[in-house]
CSV table of C-alpha atoms and ligand atoms in Angstrom, one decimal:
chain,number,residue,atom,x,y,z
A,612,MET,CA,-1.5,12.7,-14.8
A,613,ARG,CA,-4.9,11.3,-13.2
A,614,ALA,CA,-5.6,12.4,-9.2
A,615,CYS,CA,-8.4,12.3,-6.9
A,616,VAL,CA,-8.8,15.5,-5.8
A,617,LEU,CA,-11.1,17.1,-2.7
A,618,THR,CA,-13.1,19.5,-4.2
A,619,GLU,CA,-15.8,20.2,-1.2
A,620,TYR,CA,-16.1,18.4,2.1
A,621,GLY,CA,-18.2,15.5,2.0
A,622,GLU,CA,-18.9,15.6,-1.9
A,623,PRO,CA,-17.8,13.0,-4.3
A,624,LEU,CA,-14.1,13.5,-5.2
A,625,SER,CA,-13.1,15.0,-8.3
A,626,ILE,CA,-11.0,12.9,-10.7
A,627,ARG,CA,-9.0,15.0,-12.7
A,628,SER,CA,-6.2,15.6,-15.0
A,629,VAL,CA,-3.4,17.8,-13.0
A,630,ASP,CA,0.3,18.5,-14.0
A,631,ASP,CA,3.1,15.5,-13.4
A,632,PRO,CA,5.0,16.5,-10.2
A,633,SER,CA,8.6,17.5,-11.3
A,634,PRO,CA,11.4,16.8,-8.3
A,635,THR,CA,13.0,19.3,-6.0
A,636,PRO,CA,16.5,19.2,-5.7
A,637,ASP,CA,16.6,16.8,-2.5
A,638,GLY,CA,13.0,15.2,-3.7
A,639,VAL,CA,11.9,12.3,-6.0
A,640,VAL,CA,8.8,11.3,-7.8
A,641,VAL,CA,7.5,7.7,-7.2
A,642,ARG,CA,5.3,6.1,-9.8
A,643,VAL,CA,2.3,4.9,-7.3
A,644,GLU,CA,1.7,1.3,-7.6
A,645,ALA,CA,-0.6,1.0,-4.7
A,646,CYS,CA,-2.1,3.4,-2.0
A,647,GLY,CA,-4.6,2.2,1.0
A,648,ILE,CA,-7.4,4.0,1.7
A,649,CYS,CA,-7.6,4.7,5.3
A,650,ARG,CA,-10.0,6.5,8.3
A,651,SER,CA,-7.6,9.5,7.6
A,652,ASP,CA,-8.7,10.0,4.4
A,653,TRP,CA,-12.3,9.7,5.4
A,654,HIS,CA,-11.5,12.4,8.1
A,655,ALA,CA,-10.1,14.8,5.5
A,656,TRP,CA,-13.0,14.3,3.5
A,657,GLN,CA,-15.2,15.3,5.9
A,658,GLY,CA,-13.5,18.4,6.8
A,659,HIS,CA,-12.5,17.3,10.3
A,660,GLY,CA,-9.7,18.9,12.2
A,661,GLU,CA,-10.7,22.3,11.8
A,662,TRP,CA,-10.6,22.4,15.8
A,663,ALA,CA,-7.0,21.2,15.8
A,664,ASP,CA,-6.0,23.8,13.1
A,665,ASP,CA,-5.9,20.5,11.3
A,666,ARG,CA,-8.4,20.6,8.3
A,667,VAL,CA,-7.2,19.7,4.6
A,668,SER,CA,-7.8,22.3,2.3
A,669,ARG,CA,-9.9,21.8,-0.6
A,670,GLY,CA,-8.0,21.3,-3.7
A,671,GLN,CA,-5.9,19.0,-1.7
A,672,ILE,CA,-4.8,15.3,-3.6
A,673,LEU,CA,-5.6,13.0,-1.0
A,674,GLY,CA,-3.8,9.7,-0.6
A,675,HIS,CA,-0.9,8.8,1.9
A,676,GLU,CA,0.0,5.2,2.1
A,677,PRO,CA,1.8,4.5,-1.0
A,678,ALA,CA,4.4,2.1,-2.5
A,679,GLY,CA,6.1,2.2,-6.0
A,680,THR,CA,8.9,2.9,-8.2
A,681,VAL,CA,11.3,5.8,-8.4
A,682,VAL,CA,10.6,7.6,-12.0
A,683,GLU,CA,12.7,11.0,-11.3
A,684,THR,CA,15.1,12.2,-8.6
A,685,GLY,CA,16.1,15.5,-7.7
A,686,GLU,CA,20.2,16.6,-8.2
A,687,ARG,CA,21.1,16.0,-4.5
A,688,VAL,CA,19.6,12.7,-4.2
A,689,HIS,CA,22.4,10.3,-4.4
A,690,ALA,CA,20.8,7.3,-2.1
A,691,TYR,CA,17.9,6.5,-4.9
A,692,GLU,CA,17.9,5.8,-8.4
A,693,VAL,CA,15.3,5.4,-10.9
A,694,GLY,CA,13.8,2.1,-10.7
A,695,ASP,CA,14.2,1.7,-7.3
A,696,ARG,CA,10.8,0.1,-5.1
A,697,VAL,CA,10.1,2.1,-2.3
A,698,ALA,CA,7.4,3.0,0.4
A,699,VAL,CA,6.5,6.4,1.5
A,700,PRO,CA,5.5,7.4,5.1
A,701,PHE,CA,2.9,10.0,5.3
A,702,ASN,CA,4.8,11.9,8.3
A,703,LEU,CA,7.3,13.6,6.2
A,704,GLY,CA,10.2,15.1,8.0
A,705,ASP,CA,12.7,17.9,7.0
A,706,GLY,CA,15.4,15.7,8.0
A,707,SER,CA,17.6,17.9,9.4
A,708,CYS,CA,15.6,19.3,12.4
A,709,PRO,CA,16.8,18.4,16.1
A,710,ARG,CA,13.6,16.2,16.2
A,711,CYS,CA,14.3,14.3,12.8
A,712,LEU,CA,18.1,14.0,13.8
A,713,SER,CA,17.5,12.5,17.3
A,714,GLY,CA,15.0,9.9,15.5
A,715,HIS,CA,11.5,11.6,15.9
A,716,GLY,CA,11.0,12.6,12.0
A,717,ASN,CA,7.0,12.1,12.8
A,718,ARG,CA,7.4,15.1,15.5
A,719,CYS,CA,9.1,17.3,12.9
A,720,VAL,CA,7.5,20.8,13.0
A,721,ASP,CA,9.0,21.9,9.5
A,722,GLY,CA,7.4,18.6,8.1
A,723,SER,CA,4.4,17.9,6.0
A,724,ALA,CA,1.8,15.2,6.2
A,725,LEU,CA,1.4,13.5,2.6
A,726,GLY,CA,-2.0,14.0,1.3
A,727,PHE,CA,-3.0,16.1,4.0
A,728,SER,CA,-0.6,19.1,3.7
A,729,SER,CA,-1.1,21.7,0.9
A,730,ASP,CA,2.6,21.7,0.1
A,731,ALA,CA,2.4,17.7,-0.1
A,732,PRO,CA,-0.2,16.4,-2.7
A,733,GLY,CA,-1.0,13.0,-2.0
A,734,ALA,CA,-1.0,9.7,-3.7
A,735,PHE,CA,-4.6,9.0,-5.1
A,736,ALA,CA,-2.8,9.7,-8.3
A,737,GLU,CA,-0.3,8.2,-10.9
A,738,ARG,CA,2.7,9.8,-9.3
A,739,VAL,CA,3.5,11.6,-6.1
A,740,HIS,CA,6.5,13.9,-5.2
A,741,VAL,CA,8.4,12.9,-2.0
A,742,PRO,CA,10.6,15.7,-0.6
A,743,HIS,CA,13.6,15.3,1.3
A,744,ALA,CA,13.8,12.0,-0.3
A,745,GLU,CA,17.0,10.6,1.4
A,746,TYR,CA,15.3,11.2,5.1
A,747,ASN,CA,11.6,9.9,4.2
A,748,LEU,CA,11.9,7.5,1.4
A,749,LEU,CA,12.0,3.6,2.3
A,750,ALA,CA,13.7,0.9,0.1
A,751,LEU,CA,11.3,-2.1,-0.1
A,752,PRO,CA,13.4,-5.2,0.8
A,753,ASP,CA,13.3,-7.6,-2.2
A,754,GLY,CA,10.2,-9.8,-2.3
A,755,VAL,CA,8.0,-7.6,-0.3
A,756,ASP,CA,4.8,-6.5,-2.7
A,757,PRO,CA,3.5,-2.9,-3.0
A,758,VAL,CA,0.0,-3.8,-2.0
A,759,ASP,CA,1.5,-5.3,1.2
A,760,VAL,CA,3.4,-2.1,2.1
A,761,ALA,CA,0.0,0.0,1.2
A,762,ALA,CA,-1.7,-2.0,4.1
A,763,LEU,CA,1.5,-1.7,6.2
A,764,GLY,CA,0.9,2.2,6.0
A,765,CYS,CA,0.0,4.0,7.9
A,766,ARG,CA,-2.1,1.7,10.1
A,767,PHE,CA,0.9,-1.1,10.4
A,768,MET,CA,3.3,1.3,11.4
A,769,THR,CA,1.0,3.5,13.4
A,770,ALA,CA,0.1,0.4,15.3
A,771,TYR,CA,3.8,-0.9,15.6
A,772,HIS,CA,4.9,2.5,16.7
A,773,ALA,CA,2.3,2.8,19.2
A,774,LEU,CA,3.1,-0.6,20.8
A,775,ALA,CA,7.1,-0.7,20.3
A,776,HIS,CA,8.2,2.6,20.7
A,777,ARG,CA,5.4,4.7,22.6
A,778,VAL,CA,5.1,1.6,25.3
A,779,SER,CA,6.9,-1.4,25.5
A,780,PRO,CA,5.2,-4.1,27.1
A,781,GLU,CA,6.7,-7.1,28.6
A,782,PRO,CA,5.9,-10.2,26.6
A,783,GLY,CA,2.7,-11.9,27.9
A,784,SER,CA,1.0,-8.4,28.7
A,785,TRP,CA,-2.6,-8.2,28.2
A,786,VAL,CA,-3.5,-5.8,25.2
A,787,ALA,CA,-6.8,-4.5,24.7
A,788,VAL,CA,-7.7,-2.6,21.3
A,789,HIS,CA,-10.9,-0.7,21.0
A,790,GLY,CA,-12.0,-0.5,17.3
A,791,CYS,CA,-11.1,-3.3,14.7
A,792,GLY,CA,-10.4,-1.1,11.5
A,793,GLY,CA,-7.2,-1.2,9.7
A,794,VAL,CA,-5.2,0.1,12.7
A,795,GLY,CA,-6.8,-2.0,15.2
A,796,LEU,CA,-6.4,-4.9,13.5
A,797,SER,CA,-2.6,-4.0,12.8
A,798,ALA,CA,-2.2,-3.3,16.4
A,799,LEU,CA,-3.7,-7.0,17.3
A,800,SER,CA,-0.9,-8.6,15.0
A,801,VAL,CA,1.9,-6.5,16.1
A,802,ALA,CA,0.5,-7.5,19.9
A,803,ARG,CA,0.1,-10.9,18.9
A,804,ALA,CA,3.9,-11.3,17.1
A,805,ALA,CA,5.4,-9.7,20.7
A,806,GLY,CA,3.8,-12.4,22.3
A,807,HIS,CA,0.9,-10.7,24.1
A,808,ARG,CA,-2.4,-11.4,25.1
A,809,THR,CA,-5.0,-9.5,23.6
A,810,VAL,CA,-8.8,-8.4,23.9
A,811,ALA,CA,-10.1,-7.0,20.7
A,812,VAL,CA,-13.4,-4.7,20.9
A,813,ASP,CA,-15.8,-3.7,18.0
A,814,ILE,CA,-19.7,-3.1,17.5
A,815,ARG,CA,-19.4,-5.3,13.9
A,816,GLU,CA,-19.4,-9.2,13.6
A,817,GLU,CA,-17.2,-9.2,10.7
A,818,ALA,CA,-14.7,-7.1,12.0
A,819,LEU,CA,-14.6,-9.4,15.4
A,820,ALA,CA,-14.3,-12.3,13.1
A,821,LEU,CA,-11.1,-10.7,11.0
A,822,ALA,CA,-9.9,-9.6,14.7
A,823,GLY,CA,-10.0,-13.6,15.2
A,824,ASP,CA,-8.0,-14.2,12.3
A,825,VAL,CA,-5.2,-12.3,13.1
A,826,GLY,CA,-5.0,-13.8,16.4
A,827,ALA,CA,-7.0,-11.9,19.1
A,828,THR,CA,-7.1,-14.0,22.5
A,829,VAL,CA,-10.6,-12.7,23.7
A,830,THR,CA,-13.1,-10.9,21.2
A,831,VAL,CA,-15.9,-8.6,22.9
A,832,ASP,CA,-18.9,-7.4,21.2
A,833,ALA,CA,-19.6,-3.7,22.6
A,834,THR,CA,-23.3,-3.9,21.7
A,835,ALA,CA,-24.2,-7.1,23.7
A,836,GLU,CA,-21.7,-6.7,26.7
A,837,CYS,CA,-20.0,-3.9,29.2
A,838,VAL,CA,-16.6,-3.5,27.5
A,839,VAL,CA,-14.9,-2.3,30.6
A,840,ASP,CA,-16.6,-5.1,33.0
A,841,ARG,CA,-15.8,-7.7,30.6
A,842,ILE,CA,-11.9,-6.9,30.0
A,843,HIS,CA,-11.6,-6.4,33.7
A,844,GLU,CA,-12.9,-10.2,34.0
A,845,VAL,CA,-10.8,-11.6,31.4
A,846,THR,CA,-7.7,-9.9,32.4
A,847,GLY,CA,-7.6,-10.2,36.1
A,848,GLU,CA,-7.2,-6.7,37.3
A,849,GLY,CA,-7.3,-4.8,33.8
A,850,ALA,CA,-5.4,-4.7,30.8
A,851,ASP,CA,-1.7,-3.7,31.1
A,852,VAL,CA,-2.0,-1.4,27.6
A,853,SER,CA,-5.1,-0.5,25.9
A,854,LEU,CA,-5.5,1.5,22.5
A,855,ASP,CA,-8.0,3.5,21.3
A,856,ALA,CA,-8.0,2.7,17.4
A,857,LEU,CA,-11.4,4.5,16.8
A,858,GLY,CA,-10.9,8.2,18.6
A,859,ARG,CA,-14.6,8.2,19.9
A,860,ALA,CA,-15.6,9.4,23.1
A,861,GLU,CA,-16.8,6.2,24.3
A,862,THR,CA,-14.3,3.8,23.0
A,863,CYS,CA,-11.3,6.5,24.4
A,864,ARG,CA,-13.1,6.4,27.9
A,865,ASN,CA,-13.7,2.5,27.5
A,866,SER,CA,-9.9,2.3,26.7
A,867,VAL,CA,-8.8,4.4,29.7
A,868,ARG,CA,-11.4,2.7,32.1
A,869,CYS,CA,-10.1,-0.9,31.2
A,870,VAL,CA,-6.5,-0.7,32.2
A,871,ARG,CA,-5.0,-2.1,35.4
A,872,PRO,CA,-3.4,0.1,38.4
A,873,GLY,CA,-0.3,1.7,36.6
A,874,GLY,CA,-1.4,0.6,33.2
A,875,THR,CA,-1.2,2.7,30.2
A,876,HIS,CA,-3.8,4.1,27.6
A,877,VAL,CA,-2.5,4.8,23.9
A,878,GLN,CA,-4.7,7.5,21.8
A,879,VAL,CA,-4.3,6.3,18.1
A,880,GLY,CA,-7.4,7.1,16.8
A,881,LEU,CA,-8.3,11.0,16.0
A,882,THR,CA,-11.8,12.5,16.9
A,883,THR,CA,-15.0,13.1,14.7
A,884,ASP,CA,-16.9,16.2,14.8
A,885,ALA,CA,-18.9,14.8,17.7
A,886,GLU,CA,-15.9,15.4,20.0
A,887,ARG,CA,-14.1,18.0,18.2
A,888,GLY,CA,-10.8,17.0,19.7
A,889,GLU,CA,-11.7,16.9,23.3
A,890,VAL,CA,-12.8,14.0,25.4
A,891,SER,CA,-13.7,14.2,29.3
A,892,LEU,CA,-11.5,11.7,31.4
A,893,PRO,CA,-11.6,10.2,34.6
A,894,THR,CA,-8.8,12.2,35.7
A,895,ASP,CA,-9.3,11.6,39.6
A,896,TRP,CA,-9.6,7.6,39.2
A,897,MET,CA,-6.5,8.1,36.2
A,898,THR,CA,-4.5,9.6,39.5
A,899,ARG,CA,-5.7,7.5,42.1
A,900,TRP,CA,-4.4,4.2,39.7
A,901,GLU,CA,-1.3,6.0,38.2
A,902,VAL,CA,-2.7,5.3,34.8
A,903,SER,CA,-0.6,6.9,31.6
A,904,PHE,CA,-2.2,8.6,28.7
A,905,VAL,CA,0.4,8.4,25.7
A,906,GLY,CA,-0.4,9.9,22.5
A,907,SER,CA,0.8,8.2,19.3
A,908,ARG,CA,1.1,9.3,15.5
A,909,GLY,CA,2.9,7.7,12.5
A,910,MET,CA,6.3,6.2,13.1
A,911,PRO,CA,9.7,8.1,12.3
A,912,PRO,CA,11.0,6.9,8.9
A,913,THR,CA,14.2,6.0,10.5
A,914,ARG,CA,13.1,2.9,12.1
A,915,TYR,CA,10.8,1.2,9.3
A,916,ASP,CA,13.7,-1.3,9.1
A,917,GLU,CA,12.4,-2.7,12.2
A,918,LEU,CA,9.1,-3.4,10.8
A,919,PHE,CA,10.3,-4.7,7.3
A,920,GLY,CA,12.2,-7.3,9.3
A,921,LEU,CA,8.8,-8.3,10.9
A,922,VAL,CA,7.2,-8.7,7.3
A,923,GLU,CA,10.1,-10.7,5.9
A,924,SER,CA,10.4,-13.1,8.8
A,925,GLY,CA,6.4,-13.8,8.7
A,926,ALA,CA,5.8,-12.6,12.2
A,927,VAL,CA,3.2,-10.2,10.7
A,928,SER,CA,1.3,-10.3,7.3
A,929,PRO,CA,0.0,-7.2,6.4
A,930,GLU,CA,-1.5,-8.9,3.0
A,931,THR,CA,-4.0,-10.6,5.3
A,932,LEU,CA,-5.7,-7.5,6.2
A,933,VAL,CA,-6.3,-6.6,2.4
A,934,THR,CA,-9.9,-7.2,1.6
A,935,ARG,CA,-10.4,-5.7,-1.7
A,936,GLU,CA,-8.1,-4.1,-4.3
A,937,VAL,CA,-9.9,-0.9,-5.9
A,938,ALA,CA,-9.4,1.7,-8.7
A,939,LEU,CA,-8.8,5.3,-8.2
A,940,ASP,CA,-12.3,6.1,-9.7
A,941,ASP,CA,-13.8,4.0,-6.8
A,942,VAL,CA,-11.8,6.0,-4.1
A,943,SER,CA,-15.0,8.4,-3.6
A,944,ASP,CA,-17.4,5.5,-3.1
A,945,ARG,CA,-15.4,3.6,-0.4
A,946,LEU,CA,-14.8,6.8,1.3
A,947,ALA,CA,-18.7,7.1,1.7
A,948,ALA,CA,-19.0,3.5,2.8
A,949,MET,CA,-16.8,4.5,5.5
A,950,THR,CA,-19.4,6.9,7.0
A,951,ASP,CA,-21.6,4.1,8.2
A,952,TYR,CA,-18.2,1.9,9.0
A,953,GLY,CA,-19.5,-0.2,6.3
A,954,THR,CA,-15.8,-1.2,4.9
A,955,VAL,CA,-13.9,-4.2,6.5
A,956,GLY,CA,-10.2,-4.7,6.7
A,957,VAL,CA,-8.0,-2.6,4.5
A,958,GLU,CA,-8.8,-1.5,0.9
A,959,VAL,CA,-6.0,-0.5,-1.5
A,960,VAL,CA,-6.0,1.3,-4.6
A,961,THR,CA,-4.0,-0.5,-7.4
A,962,THR,CA,-5.4,0.7,-10.8
A,963,PHE,CA,-4.8,4.1,-11.6
B,1623,ZN,ZN1,12.7,18.0,11.2
B,1624,ZN,ZN1,-3.6,6.0,6.8
């Protein structure tokens, strides 16, 4: 099959022919019909994550936001069969440890990350293998299109888990979102669907326009005004919840500083090689005002039905974030465009 392989950090990815995957006894093979391109792919391509022992190895097939159709099943898989339409979360659990069994599969220590771990080749390929399929696979509801699902994961599910499970603001709360890329725009739509008021922050006009399209109450251009002052002015005493969807020192600190006393900052974006995994924070101020710092990553596979319910009811529309459908051969160019924040919304590979 054709697959998109990371051969050297920052160099064009190699489109090459590799062996088709075959299923482990509890795994399945999925024919990929759509796979979103994400800033996490860009981080992997840049060789980031070394500081957290999380650098993707050369030789990895990237791609972690797939949807498609089951084409082969392992002998112990009974819940899925050939022809089933499925989505695959990137955070794959082993399905059997205490964390997986208690509903926190995204924290599985023995799990793997699709398209990042060397034991989980990714989905910028014609086919992808899903281990522990009965735990990890998600059956697509009728009428939900693979392209929409590729737009859902990982950004939408990450945003949903952050705002529905890691923090649960009261309806009507003020939610600030720093960085209006895929995950930021998703967070704005999730927050709107939950009845919150939102402030969207970015430095790009097109991104702020898209934020307006998904229902941001107020948009703030960080090149033109002081983000923290403006959010305090808009919200009265600060945001109830603020989310850093980008992962730069400045967006992280702005997000912490813009919350109200007793408010919560949620970190979703991973840092770049400028921060190398560490950002200094106003800890005395956070202590004085009892501000919480919460980390959030992916979403447990066991909670996808909540998100599919929102899509089916029309409360959120991930397809509105899709700005471009591309071919496997274009992935390198699209990742390169992310270096200068040259992509807007969500781009999805649909031609393999
Ligand atoms: Zn586990
Ligand atoms: Zn992603």
